[in-house]
Tab-separated table of C-alpha atoms in Angstrom:
chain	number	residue	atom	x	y	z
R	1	UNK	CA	-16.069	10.527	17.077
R	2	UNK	CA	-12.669	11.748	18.652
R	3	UNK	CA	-10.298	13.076	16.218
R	4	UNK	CA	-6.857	11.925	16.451
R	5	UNK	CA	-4.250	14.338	17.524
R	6	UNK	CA	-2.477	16.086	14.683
R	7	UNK	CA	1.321	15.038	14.297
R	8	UNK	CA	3.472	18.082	12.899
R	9	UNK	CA	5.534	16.376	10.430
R	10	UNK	CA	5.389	13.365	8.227
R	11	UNK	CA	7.141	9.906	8.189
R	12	UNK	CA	6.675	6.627	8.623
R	13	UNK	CA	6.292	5.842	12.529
R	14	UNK	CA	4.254	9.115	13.043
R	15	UNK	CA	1.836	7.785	10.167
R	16	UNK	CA	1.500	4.049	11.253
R	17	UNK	CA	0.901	5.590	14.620
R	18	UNK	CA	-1.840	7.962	13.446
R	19	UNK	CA	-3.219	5.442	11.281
R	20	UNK	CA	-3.991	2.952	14.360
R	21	UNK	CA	-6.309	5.848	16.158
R	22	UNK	CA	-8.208	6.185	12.802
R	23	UNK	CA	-12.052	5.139	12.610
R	24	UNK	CA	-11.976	1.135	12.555
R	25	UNK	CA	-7.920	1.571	13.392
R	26	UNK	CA	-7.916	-1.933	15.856
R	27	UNK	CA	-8.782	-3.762	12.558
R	28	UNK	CA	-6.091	-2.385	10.356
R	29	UNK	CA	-4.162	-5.265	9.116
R	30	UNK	CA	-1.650	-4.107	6.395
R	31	UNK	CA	-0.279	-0.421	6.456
R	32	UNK	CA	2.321	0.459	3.479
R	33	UNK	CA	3.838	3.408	2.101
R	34	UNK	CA	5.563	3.606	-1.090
R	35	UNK	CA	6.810	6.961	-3.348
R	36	UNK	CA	4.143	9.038	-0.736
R	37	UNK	CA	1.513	6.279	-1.641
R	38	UNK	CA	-0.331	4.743	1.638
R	39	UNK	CA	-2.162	1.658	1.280
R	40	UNK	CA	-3.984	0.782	3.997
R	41	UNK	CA	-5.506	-2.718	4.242
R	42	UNK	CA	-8.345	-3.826	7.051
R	43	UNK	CA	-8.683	-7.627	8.291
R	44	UNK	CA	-10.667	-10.022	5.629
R	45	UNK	CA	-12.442	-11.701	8.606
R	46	UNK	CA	-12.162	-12.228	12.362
R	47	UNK	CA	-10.073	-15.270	11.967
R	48	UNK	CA	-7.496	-13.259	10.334
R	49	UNK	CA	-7.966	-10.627	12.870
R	50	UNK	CA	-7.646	-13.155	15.329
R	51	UNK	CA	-4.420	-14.671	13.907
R	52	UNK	CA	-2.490	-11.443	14.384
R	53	UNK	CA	-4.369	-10.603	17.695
R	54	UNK	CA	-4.346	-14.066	19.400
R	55	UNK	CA	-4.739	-12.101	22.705
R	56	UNK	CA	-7.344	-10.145	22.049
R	57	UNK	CA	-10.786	-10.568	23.862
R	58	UNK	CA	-13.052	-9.395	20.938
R	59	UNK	CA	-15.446	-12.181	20.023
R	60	UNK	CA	-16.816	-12.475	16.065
R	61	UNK	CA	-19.818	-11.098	16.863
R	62	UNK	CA	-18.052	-7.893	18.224
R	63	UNK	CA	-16.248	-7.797	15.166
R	64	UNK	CA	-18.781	-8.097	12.584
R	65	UNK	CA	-21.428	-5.394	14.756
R	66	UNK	CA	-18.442	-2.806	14.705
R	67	UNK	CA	-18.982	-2.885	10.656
R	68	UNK	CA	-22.588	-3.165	10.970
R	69	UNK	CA	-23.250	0.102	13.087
R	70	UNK	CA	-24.423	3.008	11.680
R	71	UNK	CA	-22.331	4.271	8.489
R	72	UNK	CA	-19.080	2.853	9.850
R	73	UNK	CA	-17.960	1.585	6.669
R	74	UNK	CA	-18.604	4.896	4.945
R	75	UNK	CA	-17.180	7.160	7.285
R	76	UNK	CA	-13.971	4.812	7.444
R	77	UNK	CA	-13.530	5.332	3.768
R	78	UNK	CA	-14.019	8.857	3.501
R	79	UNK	CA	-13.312	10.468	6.355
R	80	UNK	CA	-10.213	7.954	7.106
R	81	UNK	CA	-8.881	8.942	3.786
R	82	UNK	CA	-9.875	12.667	4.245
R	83	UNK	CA	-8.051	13.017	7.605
R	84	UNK	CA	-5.027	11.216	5.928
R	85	UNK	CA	-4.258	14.059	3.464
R	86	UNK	CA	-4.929	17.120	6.115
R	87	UNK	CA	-2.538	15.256	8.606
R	88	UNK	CA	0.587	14.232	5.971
R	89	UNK	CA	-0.107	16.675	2.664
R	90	UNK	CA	2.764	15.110	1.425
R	91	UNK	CA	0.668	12.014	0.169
R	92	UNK	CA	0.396	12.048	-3.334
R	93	UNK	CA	-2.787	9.482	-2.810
R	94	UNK	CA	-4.504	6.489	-0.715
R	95	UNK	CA	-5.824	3.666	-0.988
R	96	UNK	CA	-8.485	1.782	1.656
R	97	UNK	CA	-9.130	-1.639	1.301
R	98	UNK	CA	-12.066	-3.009	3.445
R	99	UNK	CA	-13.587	-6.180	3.514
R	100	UNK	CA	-17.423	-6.455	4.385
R	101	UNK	CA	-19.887	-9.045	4.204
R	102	UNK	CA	-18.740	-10.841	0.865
R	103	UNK	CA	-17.481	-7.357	-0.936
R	104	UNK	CA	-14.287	-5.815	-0.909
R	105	UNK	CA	-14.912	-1.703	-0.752
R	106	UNK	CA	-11.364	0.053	-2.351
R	107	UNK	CA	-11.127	3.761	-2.016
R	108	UNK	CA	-8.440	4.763	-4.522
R	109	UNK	CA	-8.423	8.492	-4.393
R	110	UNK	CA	-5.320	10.826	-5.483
R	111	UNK	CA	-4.749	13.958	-3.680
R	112	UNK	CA	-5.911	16.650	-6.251
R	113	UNK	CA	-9.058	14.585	-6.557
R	114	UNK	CA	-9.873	14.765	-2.679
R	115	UNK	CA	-8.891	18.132	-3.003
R	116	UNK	CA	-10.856	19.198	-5.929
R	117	UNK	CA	-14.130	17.565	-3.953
R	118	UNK	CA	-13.808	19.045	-0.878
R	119	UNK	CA	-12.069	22.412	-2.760
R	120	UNK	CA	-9.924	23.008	-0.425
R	121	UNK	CA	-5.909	23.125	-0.274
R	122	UNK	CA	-4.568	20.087	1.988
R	123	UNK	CA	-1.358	22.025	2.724
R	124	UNK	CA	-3.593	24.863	4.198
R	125	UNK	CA	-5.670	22.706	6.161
R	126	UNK	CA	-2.338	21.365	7.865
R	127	UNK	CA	-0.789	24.638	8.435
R	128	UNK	CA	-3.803	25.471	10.870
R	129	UNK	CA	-2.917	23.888	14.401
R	130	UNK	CA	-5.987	25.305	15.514
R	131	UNK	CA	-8.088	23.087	13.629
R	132	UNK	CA	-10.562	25.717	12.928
R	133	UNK	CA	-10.626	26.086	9.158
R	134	UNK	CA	-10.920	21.884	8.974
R	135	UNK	CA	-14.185	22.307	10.822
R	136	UNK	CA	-15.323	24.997	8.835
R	137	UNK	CA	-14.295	24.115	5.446
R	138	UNK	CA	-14.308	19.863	6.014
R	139	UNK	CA	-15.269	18.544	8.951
R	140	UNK	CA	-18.716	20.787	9.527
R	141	UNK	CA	-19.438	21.041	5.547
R	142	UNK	CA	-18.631	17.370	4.319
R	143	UNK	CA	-19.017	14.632	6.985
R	144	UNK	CA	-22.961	13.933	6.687
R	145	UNK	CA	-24.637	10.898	5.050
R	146	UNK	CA	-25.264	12.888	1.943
R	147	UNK	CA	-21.890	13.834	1.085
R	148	UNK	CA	-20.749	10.411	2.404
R	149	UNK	CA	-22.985	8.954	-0.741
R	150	UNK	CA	-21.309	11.216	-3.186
R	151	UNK	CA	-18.200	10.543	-1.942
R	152	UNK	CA	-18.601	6.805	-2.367
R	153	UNK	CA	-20.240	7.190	-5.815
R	154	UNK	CA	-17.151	8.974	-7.248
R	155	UNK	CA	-14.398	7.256	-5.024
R	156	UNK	CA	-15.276	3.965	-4.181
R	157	UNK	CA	-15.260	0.369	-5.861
R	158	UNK	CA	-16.549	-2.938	-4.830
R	159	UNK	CA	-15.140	-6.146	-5.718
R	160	UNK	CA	-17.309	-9.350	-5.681
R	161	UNK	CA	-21.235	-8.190	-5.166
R	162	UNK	CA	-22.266	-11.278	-3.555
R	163	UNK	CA	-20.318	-15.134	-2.154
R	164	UNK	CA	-22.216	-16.193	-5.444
R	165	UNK	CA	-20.774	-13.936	-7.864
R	166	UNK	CA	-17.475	-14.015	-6.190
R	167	UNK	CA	-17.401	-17.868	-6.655
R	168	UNK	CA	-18.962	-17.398	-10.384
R	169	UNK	CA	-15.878	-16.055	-10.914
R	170	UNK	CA	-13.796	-18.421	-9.652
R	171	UNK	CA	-15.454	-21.287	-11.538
R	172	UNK	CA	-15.438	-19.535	-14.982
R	173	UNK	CA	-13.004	-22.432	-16.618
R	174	UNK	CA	-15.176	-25.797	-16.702
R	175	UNK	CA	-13.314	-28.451	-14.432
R	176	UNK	CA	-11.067	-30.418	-15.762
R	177	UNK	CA	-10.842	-34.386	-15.937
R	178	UNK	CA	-9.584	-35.732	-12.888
R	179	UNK	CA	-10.160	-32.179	-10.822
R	180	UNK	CA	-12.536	-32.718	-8.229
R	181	UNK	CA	-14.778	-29.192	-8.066
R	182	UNK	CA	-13.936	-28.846	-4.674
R	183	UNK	CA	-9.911	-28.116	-5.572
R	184	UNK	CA	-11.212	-25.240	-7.776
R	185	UNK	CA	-13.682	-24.198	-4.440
R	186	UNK	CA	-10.037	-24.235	-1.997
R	187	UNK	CA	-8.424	-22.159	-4.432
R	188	UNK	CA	-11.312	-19.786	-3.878
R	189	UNK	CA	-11.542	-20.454	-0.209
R	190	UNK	CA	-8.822	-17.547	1.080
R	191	UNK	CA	-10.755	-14.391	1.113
R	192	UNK	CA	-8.422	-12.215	-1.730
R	193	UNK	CA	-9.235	-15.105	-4.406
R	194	UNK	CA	-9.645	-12.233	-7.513
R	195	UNK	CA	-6.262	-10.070	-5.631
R	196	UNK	CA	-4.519	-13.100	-5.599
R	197	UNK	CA	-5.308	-13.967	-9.624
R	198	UNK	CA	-4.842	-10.691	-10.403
R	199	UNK	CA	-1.333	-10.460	-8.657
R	200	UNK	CA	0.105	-13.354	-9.684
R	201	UNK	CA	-0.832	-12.147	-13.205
R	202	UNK	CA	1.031	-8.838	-12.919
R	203	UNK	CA	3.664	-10.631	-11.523
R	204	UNK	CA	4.198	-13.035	-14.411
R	205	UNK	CA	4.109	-10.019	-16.484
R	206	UNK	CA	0.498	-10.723	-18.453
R	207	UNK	CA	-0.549	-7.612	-16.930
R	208	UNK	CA	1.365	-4.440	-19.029
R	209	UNK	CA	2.754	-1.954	-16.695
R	210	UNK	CA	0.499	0.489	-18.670
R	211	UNK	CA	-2.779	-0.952	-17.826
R	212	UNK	CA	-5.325	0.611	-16.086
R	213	UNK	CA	-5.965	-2.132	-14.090
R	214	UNK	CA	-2.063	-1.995	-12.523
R	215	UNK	CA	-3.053	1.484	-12.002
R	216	UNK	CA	-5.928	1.313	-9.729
R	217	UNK	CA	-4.487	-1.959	-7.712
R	218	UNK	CA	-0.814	-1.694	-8.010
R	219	UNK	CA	0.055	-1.327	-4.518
R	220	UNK	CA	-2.058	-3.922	-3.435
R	221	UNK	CA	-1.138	-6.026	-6.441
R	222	UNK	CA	2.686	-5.275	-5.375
R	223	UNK	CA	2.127	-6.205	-1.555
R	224	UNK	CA	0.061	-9.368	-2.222
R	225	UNK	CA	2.659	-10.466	-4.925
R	226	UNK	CA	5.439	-9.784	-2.523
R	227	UNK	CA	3.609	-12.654	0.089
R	228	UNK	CA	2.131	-15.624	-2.488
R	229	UNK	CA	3.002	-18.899	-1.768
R	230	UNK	CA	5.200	-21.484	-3.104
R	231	UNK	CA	2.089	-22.725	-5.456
R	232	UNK	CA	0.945	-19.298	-6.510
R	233	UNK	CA	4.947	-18.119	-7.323
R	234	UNK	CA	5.108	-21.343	-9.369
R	235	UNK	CA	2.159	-20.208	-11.163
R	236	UNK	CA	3.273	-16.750	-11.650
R	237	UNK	CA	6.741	-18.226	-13.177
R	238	UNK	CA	4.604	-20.384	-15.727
R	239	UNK	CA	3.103	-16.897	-16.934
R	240	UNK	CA	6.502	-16.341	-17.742
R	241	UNK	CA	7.147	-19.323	-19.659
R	242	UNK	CA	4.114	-19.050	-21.497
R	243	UNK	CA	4.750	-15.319	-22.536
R	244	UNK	CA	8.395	-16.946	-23.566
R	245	UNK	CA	7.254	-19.097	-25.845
R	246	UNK	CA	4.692	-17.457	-27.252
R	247	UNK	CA	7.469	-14.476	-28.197
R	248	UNK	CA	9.758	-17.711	-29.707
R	249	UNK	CA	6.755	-19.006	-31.998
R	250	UNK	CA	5.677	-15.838	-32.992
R	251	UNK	CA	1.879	-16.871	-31.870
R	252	UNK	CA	-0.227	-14.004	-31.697
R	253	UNK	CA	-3.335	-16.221	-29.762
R	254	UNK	CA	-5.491	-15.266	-26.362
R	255	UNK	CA	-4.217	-15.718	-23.259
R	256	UNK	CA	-6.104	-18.927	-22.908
R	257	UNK	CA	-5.821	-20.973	-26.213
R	258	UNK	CA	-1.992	-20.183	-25.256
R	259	UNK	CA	-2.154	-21.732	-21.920
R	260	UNK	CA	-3.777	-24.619	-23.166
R	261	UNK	CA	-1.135	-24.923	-26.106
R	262	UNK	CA	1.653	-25.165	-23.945
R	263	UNK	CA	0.237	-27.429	-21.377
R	264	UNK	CA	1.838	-30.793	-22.563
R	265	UNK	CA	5.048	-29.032	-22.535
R	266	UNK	CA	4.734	-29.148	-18.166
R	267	UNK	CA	5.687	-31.671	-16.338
R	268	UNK	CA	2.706	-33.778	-14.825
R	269	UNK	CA	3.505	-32.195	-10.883
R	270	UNK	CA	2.457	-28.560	-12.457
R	271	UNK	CA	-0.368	-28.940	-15.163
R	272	UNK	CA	-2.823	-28.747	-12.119
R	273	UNK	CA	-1.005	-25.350	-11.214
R	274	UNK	CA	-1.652	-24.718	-15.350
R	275	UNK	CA	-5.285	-25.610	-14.935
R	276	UNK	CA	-5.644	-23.041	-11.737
R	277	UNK	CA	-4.003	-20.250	-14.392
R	278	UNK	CA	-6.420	-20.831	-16.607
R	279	UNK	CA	-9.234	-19.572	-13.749
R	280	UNK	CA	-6.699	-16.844	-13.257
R	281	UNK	CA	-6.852	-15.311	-16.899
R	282	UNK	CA	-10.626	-16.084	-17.063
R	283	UNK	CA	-10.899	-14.006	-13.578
R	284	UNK	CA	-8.998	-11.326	-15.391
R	285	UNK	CA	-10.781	-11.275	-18.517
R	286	UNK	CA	-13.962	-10.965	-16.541
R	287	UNK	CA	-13.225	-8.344	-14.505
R	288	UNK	CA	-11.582	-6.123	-17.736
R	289	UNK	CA	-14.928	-6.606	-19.698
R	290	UNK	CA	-17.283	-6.009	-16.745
R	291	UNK	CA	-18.690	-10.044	-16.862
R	292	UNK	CA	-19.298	-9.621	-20.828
């Protein structure tokens, strides 16, 4: 695999630029940077790909075989991220989001972690033009299907293990009267269905800024949050109602019996919206207890 050609300082252009000639770099959708933070964010699907590449002559099956070859997906998590922190040390961390066949794979790594696994000094690394001590001490050493299995062990989550689970998820309140289950099965339908929950919870402030959840998806939680729909910002502005009159009663209830409290005091256009939050707080509670 080529390497991409080393830029000698950091910012923005010079790393959106870099990032395109990474591993997989055609199907980059989403590249952010924020407080030396990248974020990096592959196409869901081909028809998203396609959206933003209408010209493009790739066909689906091109796009899914790219994934399917060999340890692509691996070596796009690790070595992507890897290459990320020799070429702008100045990163404090990344984070890879890539979608394949029904799962969601998220490296979240910080830079003394990377370093600490591959014990070396990122700074070092950069300093060499020649290239020869990343060979030596990365490169050479690290980039082999074992170490590409440890790496993803200690690095690497998955979201949604199957289309079944994923949609268990999404079905965890029972459908209401008058709710066909095919509105709960649309709401489901747009490939970042647990994201989407998640970020319109953080952004209606159910979500503590101290969690560990906000930790481990808060850029992606920011940048999804930032792009929601009308329907999903008016749901996201009934979290805040709810936490305001829970603080006015004094309640100290779960985050469902509270939704359900304060759903006759919505006007009949929005209690469908209500009903969606509730599969939004279930989705939440069963992702911080594991499905328990």
């Amino acid at each position: 695999t080529p390497v991409p050609s080393p830029i000698p300082q950091f910012d923005e252009e010079a790393f959106r630029s870099y990032v395109a000639q990474l591993k997989g770099g055609s199907f980059i959708g989403e590249v952010e940077i924020d407080s030396n933070v990248a974020t990096i964010q592959y196409y869901a699907s081909f028809a998203e790909y396609m959206n933003a590449n209408p010209q493009s002559g790739l066909t689906a099956e091109q796009f899914r075989n790219y994934w399917d070859s060999g340890d692509a997906v691996e070596k796009a998590l690790m070595e992507n991220s890897i290459r990320l922190f020799k070429e702008f040390p100045v990163l404090n961390e990344v984070n890879i989001f890539l979608p394949y066949q029904e799962e969601v794979f998220l490296v979240s790594l910080p830079k003394s972690q990377a370093e600490s696994f591959l014990g070396v000094d990122f700074q070092r690394l950069h300093e060499d033009r020649t290239n020869e001590r990343w060979r030596q001490e990365v490169s050479n050493k690290y980039f082999n299907p074992e170490d590409r299995k440890r790496f993803i062990e200690l690095f690497v989550t998955v979201q949604g293990t199957s289309a079944e689970e994923t949609q268990s998820l999404d079905h965890t309140v029972e459908v209401k009267s008058g709710e066909t289950p095919s509105a709960h099965e649309d709401a489901a339908s747009d490939g970042y269905s647990i994201e989407y929950k998640l970020a319109a919870l953080h952004k209606g402030g159910f979500i503590r800024e101290d969690d560990p959840l906000v930790g481990k998806f808060r850029s992606h939680l920011d940048n999804i949050s930032q792009k929601t729909g009308e329907e999903w910002i008016r749901i996201a502005d009934m979290t805040v109602t709810a936490q305001t009159l829970m603080k006015q009663k004094g309640v100290q209830e779960d985050l469902l019996t509270t939704i359900q409290a304060i759903e006759g005091t919505l006007p009949d256009d929005l209690k469908p919206g209500m009903i969606k939050l509730e599969e939004i707080v279930s989705a939440y509670v069963v992702l911080r207890t594991g499905g328990r």
